[in-house]
Amino acid sequence: MEGVEVPASVRKVGCAMLLVSPDELDEIVWLKKDGEKLLWREGEDLINGERFFAQEQLCYSDETTKSINRRAVAVYDYLANAHPTWDEDEVAESMGYTASAIRRIRDAELCQEPEYIEVEDEDDTEEADVDAEGGIGGYNFG
């Protein structure tokens, strides 16, 4: 709104600020806080950006990035090997986790699809495609 000055709201305990009224929700494209998108529209749906980015950091891995969950399992395994006399609770606690959280994370990581490795066929035979690392059909099950 050209020429309209809006003062900053005062924040104090017990006060809430309404950013968008329920009847304005259909008009929202995105909502930002300090330059970061907190909420955005995907078709008819509003996406909770904070929840998405938290899950992305916990779960997403690719060739250059390892998720927090994958790193947590690696740290747990390292500590368990370094301290063979510790039980799973002691290992998990030493890294700020609980044993049940590590078990849940490990189960979730094991449920992911095996990594696909592209293999170029050197011949055009109908035989099973076994790569140099022992994978069948281009899949590495190791």
PDB file of C-alpha atoms in Angstrom, residues 4-131:
ATOM      1  CA  VAL A   4       1.015   3.768   4.264  1.00  0.00           C
ATOM      2  CA  GLU A   5       3.323   3.410   7.260  1.00  0.00           C
ATOM      3  CA  VAL A   6       2.758   0.426   9.535  1.00  0.00           C
ATOM      4  CA  PRO A   7       4.397   0.594  12.989  1.00  0.00           C
ATOM      5  CA  ALA A   8       6.136  -2.452  14.437  1.00  0.00           C
ATOM      6  CA  SER A   9       4.071  -4.362  16.965  1.00  0.00           C
ATOM      7  CA  VAL A  10       5.120  -4.497  20.612  1.00  0.00           C
ATOM      8  CA  ARG A  11       5.863  -8.017  21.851  1.00  0.00           C
ATOM      9  CA  LYS A  12       5.203  -9.007  25.427  1.00  0.00           C
ATOM     10  CA  VAL A  13       4.078 -12.069  27.327  1.00  0.00           C
ATOM     11  CA  GLY A  14       0.363 -12.615  27.045  1.00  0.00           C
ATOM     12  CA  CYS A  15      -0.060 -10.811  23.713  1.00  0.00           C
ATOM     13  CA  ALA A  16      -0.572 -12.536  20.396  1.00  0.00           C
ATOM     14  CA  MET A  17      -0.390 -11.030  16.955  1.00  0.00           C
ATOM     15  CA  LEU A  18      -2.719 -12.137  14.172  1.00  0.00           C
ATOM     16  CA  LEU A  19      -0.689 -12.210  10.956  1.00  0.00           C
ATOM     17  CA  VAL A  20      -3.452 -13.552   8.739  1.00  0.00           C
ATOM     18  CA  SER A  21      -7.138 -13.927   9.433  1.00  0.00           C
ATOM     19  CA  PRO A  22      -8.847 -17.212   8.470  1.00  0.00           C
ATOM     20  CA  ASP A  23     -10.700 -15.524   5.609  1.00  0.00           C
ATOM     21  CA  GLU A  24      -7.346 -14.365   4.125  1.00  0.00           C
ATOM     22  CA  LEU A  25      -5.732 -17.848   4.027  1.00  0.00           C
ATOM     23  CA  ASP A  26      -6.754 -18.507   0.415  1.00  0.00           C
ATOM     24  CA  GLU A  27      -4.822 -15.398  -0.648  1.00  0.00           C
ATOM     25  CA  ILE A  28      -1.497 -16.403   0.948  1.00  0.00           C
ATOM     26  CA  VAL A  29       1.343 -17.192  -1.449  1.00  0.00           C
ATOM     27  CA  TRP A  30       4.015 -17.433   1.232  1.00  0.00           C
ATOM     28  CA  LEU A  31       4.882 -16.141   4.693  1.00  0.00           C
ATOM     29  CA  LYS A  32       8.433 -15.148   5.580  1.00  0.00           C
ATOM     30  CA  LYS A  33      10.166 -14.373   8.863  1.00  0.00           C
ATOM     31  CA  ASP A  34      13.587 -12.720   8.702  1.00  0.00           C
ATOM     32  CA  GLY A  35      13.830 -13.636   5.011  1.00  0.00           C
ATOM     33  CA  GLU A  36      13.098 -17.346   5.593  1.00  0.00           C
ATOM     34  CA  LYS A  37       9.939 -18.915   4.191  1.00  0.00           C
ATOM     35  CA  LEU A  38       7.855 -20.383   7.005  1.00  0.00           C
ATOM     36  CA  LEU A  39       4.780 -21.184   4.969  1.00  0.00           C
ATOM     37  CA  TRP A  40       4.060 -21.417   1.255  1.00  0.00           C
ATOM     38  CA  ARG A  41       1.390 -22.512  -1.128  1.00  0.00           C
ATOM     39  CA  GLU A  42       1.625 -25.719  -3.137  1.00  0.00           C
ATOM     40  CA  GLY A  43      -1.507 -25.738  -5.272  1.00  0.00           C
ATOM     41  CA  GLU A  44      -4.447 -25.538  -2.870  1.00  0.00           C
ATOM     42  CA  ASP A  45      -2.354 -26.563   0.153  1.00  0.00           C
ATOM     43  CA  LEU A  46      -0.303 -24.516   2.596  1.00  0.00           C
ATOM     44  CA  ILE A  47       3.029 -26.136   3.436  1.00  0.00           C
ATOM     45  CA  ASN A  48       4.575 -25.875   6.926  1.00  0.00           C
ATOM     46  CA  GLY A  49       8.111 -24.836   5.977  1.00  0.00           C
ATOM     47  CA  GLU A  50       9.641 -25.115   9.428  1.00  0.00           C
ATOM     48  CA  ARG A  51       8.482 -28.712   9.780  1.00  0.00           C
ATOM     49  CA  PHE A  52       9.631 -29.530   6.232  1.00  0.00           C
ATOM     50  CA  PHE A  53      13.124 -28.041   6.712  1.00  0.00           C
ATOM     51  CA  ALA A  54      13.540 -29.824  10.050  1.00  0.00           C
ATOM     52  CA  GLN A  55      12.632 -33.176   8.468  1.00  0.00           C
ATOM     53  CA  GLU A  56      14.852 -32.441   5.469  1.00  0.00           C
ATOM     54  CA  GLN A  57      17.869 -31.939   7.738  1.00  0.00           C
ATOM     55  CA  LEU A  58      17.025 -35.081   9.704  1.00  0.00           C
ATOM     56  CA  CYS A  59      16.266 -37.374   6.777  1.00  0.00           C
ATOM     57  CA  TYR A  60      17.579 -36.215   3.391  1.00  0.00           C
ATOM     58  CA  SER A  61      20.886 -37.500   2.071  1.00  0.00           C
ATOM     59  CA  ASP A  62      22.447 -37.354  -1.373  1.00  0.00           C
ATOM     60  CA  GLU A  63      25.919 -37.606  -2.898  1.00  0.00           C
ATOM     61  CA  THR A  64      27.191 -34.527  -1.069  1.00  0.00           C
ATOM     62  CA  THR A  65      24.975 -34.305   2.030  1.00  0.00           C
ATOM     63  CA  LYS A  66      24.418 -36.798   4.821  1.00  0.00           C
ATOM     64  CA  SER A  67      21.284 -36.417   6.914  1.00  0.00           C
ATOM     65  CA  ILE A  68      21.454 -35.892  10.657  1.00  0.00           C
ATOM     66  CA  ASN A  69      19.871 -39.321  11.125  1.00  0.00           C
ATOM     67  CA  ARG A  70      22.469 -41.067   8.955  1.00  0.00           C
ATOM     68  CA  ARG A  71      25.253 -39.239  10.800  1.00  0.00           C
ATOM     69  CA  ALA A  72      23.707 -40.148  14.176  1.00  0.00           C
ATOM     70  CA  VAL A  73      23.803 -43.855  13.299  1.00  0.00           C
ATOM     71  CA  ALA A  74      27.418 -43.519  12.140  1.00  0.00           C
ATOM     72  CA  VAL A  75      28.441 -41.729  15.360  1.00  0.00           C
ATOM     73  CA  TYR A  76      26.574 -44.313  17.454  1.00  0.00           C
ATOM     74  CA  ASP A  77      28.320 -47.190  15.647  1.00  0.00           C
ATOM     75  CA  TYR A  78      31.697 -45.486  16.053  1.00  0.00           C
ATOM     76  CA  LEU A  79      31.167 -44.961  19.797  1.00  0.00           C
ATOM     77  CA  ALA A  80      29.827 -48.499  20.296  1.00  0.00           C
ATOM     78  CA  ASN A  81      32.976 -49.897  18.649  1.00  0.00           C
ATOM     79  CA  ALA A  82      35.246 -47.527  20.574  1.00  0.00           C
ATOM     80  CA  HIS A  83      33.610 -48.463  23.904  1.00  0.00           C
ATOM     81  CA  PRO A  84      32.679 -52.159  23.685  1.00  0.00           C
ATOM     82  CA  THR A  85      31.887 -52.353  27.411  1.00  0.00           C
ATOM     83  CA  TRP A  86      29.150 -49.695  27.194  1.00  0.00           C
ATOM     84  CA  ASP A  87      25.550 -50.800  26.754  1.00  0.00           C
ATOM     85  CA  GLU A  88      23.335 -49.177  24.113  1.00  0.00           C
ATOM     86  CA  ASP A  89      21.894 -46.664  26.596  1.00  0.00           C
ATOM     87  CA  GLU A  90      25.369 -45.450  27.595  1.00  0.00           C
ATOM     88  CA  VAL A  91      26.475 -45.123  23.973  1.00  0.00           C
ATOM     89  CA  ALA A  92      23.347 -43.213  22.961  1.00  0.00           C
ATOM     90  CA  GLU A  93      23.438 -40.968  26.043  1.00  0.00           C
ATOM     91  CA  SER A  94      27.080 -40.076  25.396  1.00  0.00           C
ATOM     92  CA  MET A  95      26.012 -38.481  22.109  1.00  0.00           C
ATOM     93  CA  GLY A  96      22.842 -36.816  23.413  1.00  0.00           C
ATOM     94  CA  TYR A  97      20.382 -39.417  22.124  1.00  0.00           C
ATOM     95  CA  THR A  98      18.337 -42.207  23.643  1.00  0.00           C
ATOM     96  CA  ALA A  99      18.768 -45.839  22.643  1.00  0.00           C
ATOM     97  CA  SER A 100      15.152 -45.956  21.465  1.00  0.00           C
ATOM     98  CA  ALA A 101      15.743 -42.953  19.176  1.00  0.00           C
ATOM     99  CA  ILE A 102      18.790 -44.661  17.649  1.00  0.00           C
ATOM    100  CA  ARG A 103      16.778 -47.862  17.086  1.00  0.00           C
ATOM    101  CA  ARG A 104      13.977 -45.876  15.392  1.00  0.00           C
ATOM    102  CA  ILE A 105      16.467 -44.009  13.209  1.00  0.00           C
ATOM    103  CA  ARG A 106      18.327 -47.202  12.264  1.00  0.00           C
ATOM    104  CA  ASP A 107      15.019 -48.878  11.309  1.00  0.00           C
ATOM    105  CA  ALA A 108      14.042 -45.858   9.184  1.00  0.00           C
ATOM    106  CA  GLU A 109      17.432 -45.821   7.452  1.00  0.00           C
ATOM    107  CA  LEU A 110      17.225 -49.559   6.731  1.00  0.00           C
ATOM    108  CA  CYS A 111      13.770 -49.088   5.162  1.00  0.00           C
ATOM    109  CA  GLN A 112      15.161 -46.856   2.418  1.00  0.00           C
ATOM    110  CA  GLU A 113      15.635 -48.250  -1.083  1.00  0.00           C
ATOM    111  CA  PRO A 114      19.072 -49.681  -1.842  1.00  0.00           C
ATOM    112  CA  GLU A 115      21.354 -47.335  -3.696  1.00  0.00           C
ATOM    113  CA  TYR A 116      21.147 -47.720  -7.432  1.00  0.00           C
ATOM    114  CA  ILE A 117      24.447 -47.973  -9.275  1.00  0.00           C
ATOM    115  CA  GLU A 118      24.345 -47.476 -13.033  1.00  0.00           C
ATOM    116  CA  VAL A 119      26.229 -50.213 -14.830  1.00  0.00           C
ATOM    117  CA  GLU A 120      27.124 -50.008 -18.494  1.00  0.00           C
ATOM    118  CA  ASP A 121      26.768 -53.378 -20.225  1.00  0.00           C
ATOM    119  CA  GLU A 122      29.909 -54.345 -22.068  1.00  0.00           C
ATOM    120  CA  ASP A 123      28.013 -56.946 -24.067  1.00  0.00           C
ATOM    121  CA  ASP A 124      24.409 -57.359 -25.097  1.00  0.00           C
ATOM    122  CA  THR A 125      23.788 -60.793 -23.590  1.00  0.00           C
ATOM    123  CA  GLU A 126      20.620 -61.776 -21.747  1.00  0.00           C
ATOM    124  CA  GLU A 127      22.592 -62.902 -18.653  1.00  0.00           C
ATOM    125  CA  ALA A 128      22.075 -61.319 -15.218  1.00  0.00           C
ATOM    126  CA  ASP A 129      23.903 -58.007 -14.932  1.00  0.00           C
ATOM    127  CA  VAL A 130      26.443 -58.384 -12.105  1.00  0.00           C
ATOM    128  CA  ASP A 131      28.612 -55.337 -11.499  1.00  0.00           C
TER     129      ASP A 131
END
